[in-house]
CSV table of C-alpha atoms in Angstrom, one decimal:
chain,number,residue,atom,x,y,z
I,1,UNK,CA,47.4,-101.1,16.0
I,2,UNK,CA,46.4,-97.9,14.1
I,3,UNK,CA,47.6,-97.3,10.6
I,4,UNK,CA,46.1,-94.1,9.1
I,5,UNK,CA,42.5,-94.5,9.7
I,6,UNK,CA,42.6,-98.2,9.9
I,7,UNK,CA,42.6,-100.2,13.2
I,8,UNK,CA,44.0,-103.9,13.1
I,9,UNK,CA,44.2,-106.7,15.5
I,10,UNK,CA,47.9,-107.5,15.4
I,11,UNK,CA,48.0,-110.4,17.8
I,12,UNK,CA,49.7,-111.9,14.9
I,13,UNK,CA,51.7,-109.0,13.4
I,14,UNK,CA,52.4,-111.0,10.1
I,15,UNK,CA,48.7,-112.0,9.6
I,16,UNK,CA,46.7,-108.8,11.0
I,17,UNK,CA,42.9,-108.5,11.0
I,18,UNK,CA,41.1,-105.3,10.2
I,19,UNK,CA,38.8,-104.2,12.9
I,20,UNK,CA,37.6,-100.8,12.0
I,21,UNK,CA,38.0,-98.6,9.0
I,22,UNK,CA,37.2,-94.6,9.3
I,23,UNK,CA,36.7,-92.1,6.4
I,24,UNK,CA,37.0,-88.4,6.8
I,25,UNK,CA,38.2,-88.6,10.3
I,26,UNK,CA,41.1,-88.8,12.7
I,27,UNK,CA,41.4,-91.9,14.9
I,28,UNK,CA,43.3,-92.6,18.1
I,29,UNK,CA,43.5,-95.7,20.2
I,30,UNK,CA,41.7,-95.2,23.6
I,31,UNK,CA,42.7,-98.2,25.8
I,32,UNK,CA,42.8,-101.9,24.5
I,33,UNK,CA,39.3,-102.1,23.3
I,34,UNK,CA,38.1,-98.8,22.2
I,35,UNK,CA,39.0,-95.8,19.9
I,36,UNK,CA,38.3,-92.1,19.9
I,37,UNK,CA,37.6,-90.5,16.6
I,38,UNK,CA,36.7,-86.9,15.4
I,39,UNK,CA,33.5,-86.0,13.5
I,40,UNK,CA,31.0,-83.1,13.2
I,41,UNK,CA,27.9,-82.9,15.0
I,42,UNK,CA,25.8,-79.5,14.7
I,43,UNK,CA,28.6,-77.7,13.0
I,44,UNK,CA,31.1,-78.6,15.8
I,45,UNK,CA,34.1,-80.9,16.0
I,46,UNK,CA,33.5,-83.4,18.5
I,47,UNK,CA,35.4,-86.6,19.9
I,48,UNK,CA,33.4,-89.8,19.9
I,49,UNK,CA,34.5,-92.9,21.9
I,50,UNK,CA,33.7,-96.3,20.3
I,51,UNK,CA,33.9,-99.6,22.0
I,52,UNK,CA,35.3,-102.0,19.2
I,53,UNK,CA,33.6,-105.1,20.5
I,54,UNK,CA,30.0,-103.8,20.9
I,55,UNK,CA,30.0,-100.7,18.6
I,56,UNK,CA,28.7,-98.7,21.4
I,57,UNK,CA,29.5,-94.8,21.1
I,58,UNK,CA,29.5,-92.0,23.7
I,59,UNK,CA,30.4,-88.3,23.3
I,60,UNK,CA,33.8,-87.6,24.8
I,61,UNK,CA,34.1,-83.9,24.2
I,62,UNK,CA,33.8,-81.0,21.8
I,63,UNK,CA,36.9,-79.4,20.2
I,64,UNK,CA,37.3,-75.6,19.4
I,65,UNK,CA,39.1,-76.6,16.3
I,66,UNK,CA,38.4,-79.2,13.7
I,67,UNK,CA,41.7,-81.1,13.5
I,68,UNK,CA,41.0,-82.5,10.0
I,69,UNK,CA,41.2,-79.0,8.7
I,70,UNK,CA,44.7,-77.9,9.8
I,71,UNK,CA,47.6,-78.9,12.1
I,72,UNK,CA,46.6,-80.1,15.5
I,73,UNK,CA,46.5,-82.8,18.1
I,74,UNK,CA,43.9,-83.8,20.7
I,75,UNK,CA,43.5,-86.3,23.5
I,76,UNK,CA,41.0,-89.2,23.3
I,77,UNK,CA,39.0,-87.9,26.2
I,78,UNK,CA,38.2,-84.7,24.2
I,79,UNK,CA,39.6,-82.6,27.0
I,80,UNK,CA,42.8,-81.3,25.3
I,81,UNK,CA,43.6,-79.9,21.9
I,82,UNK,CA,46.5,-77.9,20.6
I,83,UNK,CA,46.4,-76.4,17.1
I,84,UNK,CA,47.8,-73.8,14.8
I,85,UNK,CA,45.4,-70.9,13.6
I,86,UNK,CA,45.9,-67.5,12.5
I,87,UNK,CA,49.6,-67.5,13.0
I,88,UNK,CA,49.1,-68.4,16.7
I,89,UNK,CA,49.5,-71.9,18.6
I,90,UNK,CA,46.5,-72.5,20.7
I,91,UNK,CA,45.8,-75.0,23.7
I,92,UNK,CA,42.4,-75.9,24.7
I,93,UNK,CA,42.4,-77.0,28.3
I,94,UNK,CA,40.1,-76.7,31.2
I,95,UNK,CA,37.3,-75.7,28.9
I,96,UNK,CA,39.0,-72.5,27.7
I,97,UNK,CA,41.0,-71.5,24.6
I,98,UNK,CA,44.5,-70.2,25.4
I,99,UNK,CA,47.2,-68.6,22.8
I,100,UNK,CA,50.5,-70.0,23.8
I,101,UNK,CA,52.8,-68.1,21.2
I,102,UNK,CA,52.7,-66.7,17.9
I,103,UNK,CA,54.7,-67.9,14.7
I,104,UNK,CA,56.0,-66.0,11.8
I,105,UNK,CA,54.4,-66.1,8.2
I,106,UNK,CA,55.6,-68.6,5.5
I,107,UNK,CA,55.5,-68.3,2.0
I,108,UNK,CA,56.9,-71.1,-0.3
I,109,UNK,CA,56.7,-74.9,-0.9
I,110,UNK,CA,58.7,-78.2,-0.9
I,111,UNK,CA,59.5,-80.6,-3.6
I,112,UNK,CA,61.0,-83.8,-2.1
I,113,UNK,CA,59.6,-86.0,0.8
I,114,UNK,CA,63.1,-85.6,2.3
I,115,UNK,CA,62.9,-81.8,2.1
I,116,UNK,CA,59.6,-81.4,3.7
I,117,UNK,CA,59.1,-80.7,7.5
I,118,UNK,CA,56.5,-82.8,9.3
I,119,UNK,CA,56.0,-80.6,12.3
I,120,UNK,CA,55.4,-81.9,15.9
I,121,UNK,CA,52.3,-81.8,18.0
I,122,UNK,CA,52.2,-84.4,20.8
I,123,UNK,CA,50.7,-84.5,24.3
I,124,UNK,CA,52.7,-86.6,26.8
I,125,UNK,CA,51.0,-90.1,27.6
I,126,UNK,CA,49.7,-88.6,31.0
I,127,UNK,CA,48.6,-85.3,29.5
I,128,UNK,CA,51.1,-83.3,31.6
I,129,UNK,CA,53.1,-81.8,28.7
I,130,UNK,CA,52.8,-80.6,25.1
I,131,UNK,CA,55.4,-80.5,22.5
I,132,UNK,CA,54.7,-78.6,19.5
I,133,UNK,CA,56.4,-77.2,16.2
I,134,UNK,CA,54.2,-75.8,13.5
I,135,UNK,CA,55.5,-77.5,10.1
I,136,UNK,CA,56.4,-74.1,8.6
I,137,UNK,CA,57.9,-72.5,11.7
I,138,UNK,CA,61.6,-72.3,11.0
I,139,UNK,CA,62.4,-69.7,13.8
I,140,UNK,CA,65.2,-69.9,16.2
I,141,UNK,CA,62.8,-71.1,18.9
I,142,UNK,CA,60.4,-73.3,16.8
I,143,UNK,CA,60.3,-76.4,19.2
I,144,UNK,CA,58.4,-75.6,22.4
I,145,UNK,CA,57.5,-77.8,25.4
I,146,UNK,CA,54.9,-76.5,27.8
I,147,UNK,CA,53.5,-77.7,31.2
I,148,UNK,CA,49.6,-78.3,30.5
I,149,UNK,CA,48.6,-77.5,34.2
I,150,UNK,CA,50.1,-73.8,34.2
I,151,UNK,CA,50.8,-73.4,30.5
I,152,UNK,CA,54.3,-72.7,31.5
I,153,UNK,CA,57.0,-72.8,28.8
I,154,UNK,CA,59.7,-75.3,29.7
I,155,UNK,CA,61.7,-75.4,26.4
I,156,UNK,CA,62.1,-73.1,23.4
I,157,UNK,CA,64.9,-74.2,21.0
I,158,UNK,CA,65.6,-74.0,17.3
I,159,UNK,CA,65.9,-77.5,15.6
I,160,UNK,CA,65.7,-76.6,11.8
I,161,UNK,CA,63.0,-78.7,10.0
I,162,UNK,CA,60.8,-80.5,12.5
I,163,UNK,CA,60.9,-84.1,11.3
I,164,UNK,CA,58.8,-85.8,14.0
I,165,UNK,CA,59.1,-86.6,17.6
I,166,UNK,CA,57.7,-89.1,20.1
I,167,UNK,CA,56.9,-89.2,23.9
I,168,UNK,CA,58.3,-92.2,25.9
I,169,UNK,CA,57.6,-93.4,29.3
I,170,UNK,CA,58.9,-91.3,32.0
I,171,UNK,CA,57.8,-88.0,30.3
I,172,UNK,CA,61.0,-88.3,27.9
I,173,UNK,CA,60.4,-86.6,24.4
I,174,UNK,CA,62.6,-87.5,21.6
I,175,UNK,CA,62.5,-85.5,18.4
I,176,UNK,CA,64.2,-85.2,15.1
I,177,UNK,CA,65.4,-82.2,13.3
I,178,UNK,CA,68.9,-81.2,12.5
I,179,UNK,CA,69.9,-84.1,14.8
I,180,UNK,CA,68.2,-86.4,17.2
I,181,UNK,CA,67.6,-85.0,20.7
I,182,UNK,CA,65.7,-85.7,23.8
I,183,UNK,CA,64.2,-83.7,26.6
I,184,UNK,CA,62.9,-84.7,30.2
I,185,UNK,CA,61.7,-82.7,33.0
I,186,UNK,CA,64.6,-83.6,35.1
I,187,UNK,CA,67.5,-83.7,32.7
I,188,UNK,CA,66.5,-80.9,30.3
I,189,UNK,CA,67.6,-81.2,26.6
I,190,UNK,CA,70.4,-83.1,25.3
I,191,UNK,CA,71.8,-84.7,22.0
I,192,UNK,CA,71.2,-88.4,21.2
I,193,UNK,CA,72.5,-88.7,17.8
I,194,UNK,CA,73.9,-86.6,15.1
I,195,UNK,CA,72.2,-88.2,12.1
I,196,UNK,CA,69.1,-87.0,10.5
I,197,UNK,CA,65.9,-89.0,11.2
I,198,UNK,CA,62.5,-88.5,9.5
I,199,UNK,CA,59.2,-89.7,11.4
I,200,UNK,CA,60.8,-91.3,14.5
I,201,UNK,CA,58.7,-94.0,16.2
I,202,UNK,CA,59.1,-95.6,19.4
I,203,UNK,CA,58.1,-99.0,21.1
I,204,UNK,CA,55.6,-98.6,24.0
I,205,UNK,CA,58.1,-99.4,26.6
I,206,UNK,CA,60.6,-96.9,25.0
I,207,UNK,CA,63.4,-99.4,24.8
I,208,UNK,CA,63.4,-99.4,21.0
I,209,UNK,CA,63.3,-96.3,18.5
I,210,UNK,CA,63.0,-96.4,14.7
I,211,UNK,CA,63.1,-93.8,12.1
I,212,UNK,CA,63.6,-93.4,8.3
I,213,UNK,CA,67.2,-92.5,7.4
I,214,UNK,CA,68.0,-91.1,3.9
I,215,UNK,CA,71.4,-91.5,2.0
I,216,UNK,CA,73.2,-88.7,0.3
I,217,UNK,CA,71.4,-90.0,-2.8
I,218,UNK,CA,68.0,-89.7,-1.3
I,219,UNK,CA,67.6,-93.4,-0.9
I,220,UNK,CA,65.5,-94.2,2.4
I,221,UNK,CA,65.8,-97.3,4.6
I,222,UNK,CA,64.7,-97.9,8.2
I,223,UNK,CA,67.1,-97.7,11.1
I,224,UNK,CA,66.1,-99.5,14.3
I,225,UNK,CA,68.3,-98.8,17.6
I,226,UNK,CA,68.0,-99.4,21.3
I,227,UNK,CA,67.3,-96.2,23.3
I,228,UNK,CA,70.8,-96.4,24.7
I,229,UNK,CA,72.2,-97.0,21.2
I,230,UNK,CA,73.9,-100.2,21.9
I,231,UNK,CA,72.3,-102.2,19.3
I,232,UNK,CA,71.0,-101.2,15.8
I,233,UNK,CA,69.6,-102.8,12.7
I,234,UNK,CA,68.8,-101.4,9.1
I,235,UNK,CA,66.3,-102.6,6.7
I,236,UNK,CA,66.2,-102.9,3.1
I,237,UNK,CA,64.7,-99.9,1.0
I,238,UNK,CA,61.8,-98.7,3.4
I,239,UNK,CA,60.3,-95.9,5.1
I,240,UNK,CA,57.5,-95.0,7.8
I,241,UNK,CA,58.2,-97.4,10.6
I,242,UNK,CA,55.7,-97.9,13.4
I,243,UNK,CA,55.8,-100.4,16.2
I,244,UNK,CA,53.0,-102.7,16.5
I,245,UNK,CA,54.3,-104.5,19.5
I,246,UNK,CA,57.1,-104.1,21.9
I,247,UNK,CA,59.6,-105.9,19.6
I,248,UNK,CA,58.0,-105.8,16.1
I,249,UNK,CA,57.6,-102.8,13.8
I,250,UNK,CA,55.9,-102.4,10.4
I,251,UNK,CA,57.5,-100.4,7.6
I,252,UNK,CA,56.6,-99.5,4.1
I,253,UNK,CA,58.7,-101.2,1.6
I,254,UNK,CA,60.1,-98.8,-1.4
I,255,UNK,CA,61.1,-99.4,-4.8
I,256,UNK,CA,63.3,-97.5,-7.4
I,257,UNK,CA,61.0,-95.3,-9.7
I,258,UNK,CA,63.3,-93.6,-12.0
I,259,UNK,CA,61.8,-90.9,-14.1
I,260,UNK,CA,58.3,-91.7,-12.9
I,261,UNK,CA,59.1,-90.0,-9.5
I,262,UNK,CA,58.9,-86.2,-9.3
I,263,UNK,CA,61.9,-85.5,-6.9
I,264,UNK,CA,62.8,-88.7,-5.3
I,265,UNK,CA,64.4,-91.9,-6.7
I,266,UNK,CA,62.2,-94.3,-4.6
I,267,UNK,CA,58.5,-94.4,-3.7
I,268,UNK,CA,56.4,-97.0,-1.5
I,269,UNK,CA,55.3,-99.9,-3.5
I,270,UNK,CA,52.3,-100.9,-1.5
I,271,UNK,CA,54.2,-103.8,0.5
I,272,UNK,CA,54.2,-103.6,4.2
I,273,UNK,CA,57.0,-105.6,6.0
I,274,UNK,CA,57.4,-106.6,9.7
I,275,UNK,CA,60.7,-106.5,11.4
I,276,UNK,CA,61.3,-108.3,14.6
I,277,UNK,CA,64.2,-106.7,16.7
I,278,UNK,CA,64.8,-109.9,18.7
I,279,UNK,CA,65.1,-112.4,15.9
I,280,UNK,CA,66.1,-110.0,13.1
I,281,UNK,CA,63.6,-111.6,10.9
I,282,UNK,CA,62.2,-109.3,8.2
I,283,UNK,CA,58.8,-110.8,6.8
I,284,UNK,CA,56.1,-109.7,4.4
I,285,UNK,CA,52.8,-108.7,6.1
I,286,UNK,CA,49.9,-110.5,4.8
I,287,UNK,CA,46.6,-108.6,4.7
I,288,UNK,CA,43.5,-109.9,3.6
I,289,UNK,CA,42.2,-108.5,0.4
I,290,UNK,CA,41.2,-105.0,0.7
I,291,UNK,CA,42.7,-104.4,4.2
I,292,UNK,CA,46.1,-103.0,3.2
I,293,UNK,CA,46.8,-99.6,5.0
I,294,UNK,CA,48.6,-98.3,1.9
I,295,UNK,CA,48.1,-98.3,-1.7
I,296,UNK,CA,51.0,-98.6,-4.5
I,297,UNK,CA,52.8,-95.4,-4.8
């Protein structure tokens, strides 16, 4: 399980064990026993692969753009990267850099967590497709999906503020913007839900989805639903769900903060909870001292 730059053994999702901690890097899981992370060598951004059991490291690849310095996504083998630079969206593939499209300039800012776009940058699990929305691209075609092999554009649609997206098995892509939508190579794009989701997450098998949903008074909770919408759960005050197994997700507990918050009525309180979709049990995640993925506030 990856939480920010911390890697956990979640064999017991209520009592996790910290396995690896990263600093000034980005980490991705690379199979069951290894990770890939970004660092700098000789002035270049490189992807290193590290075996967690032995600590052995190998160079996976060199990236043209350091993802720590902007909006980007990359693959653990270091062979693909998509990034925004100079008002262009780039794809690094086949050892070459390609400009996919340009975006308009942006001037402004955002106050609340719930009025701020997240953007989307995600390769499909088999590295066949790319979904991309720059966080400050609000144009009428801001979400784009490309075929990696020939860089062909398969979808260009306006979604308002991009609030996150996830690839699911079968090359299905689910995203949140003005509403919740999905796309697949065979079925195209169509609506799933009319509500507004933030930071959607999905179980590895694609059977469950979760997201932060915010009330009209800007109070957040986590909504958990089956992919077909036949079953759903809502948690107490919370945000930022992430699945740690096929049926258990973690989320950040929130608390009311009154005048101490700048623009929102709640904030994370440093507590992480585990919700089991099979039993409906909502439990406190108990970390060893110093191993929590978030700090209070």
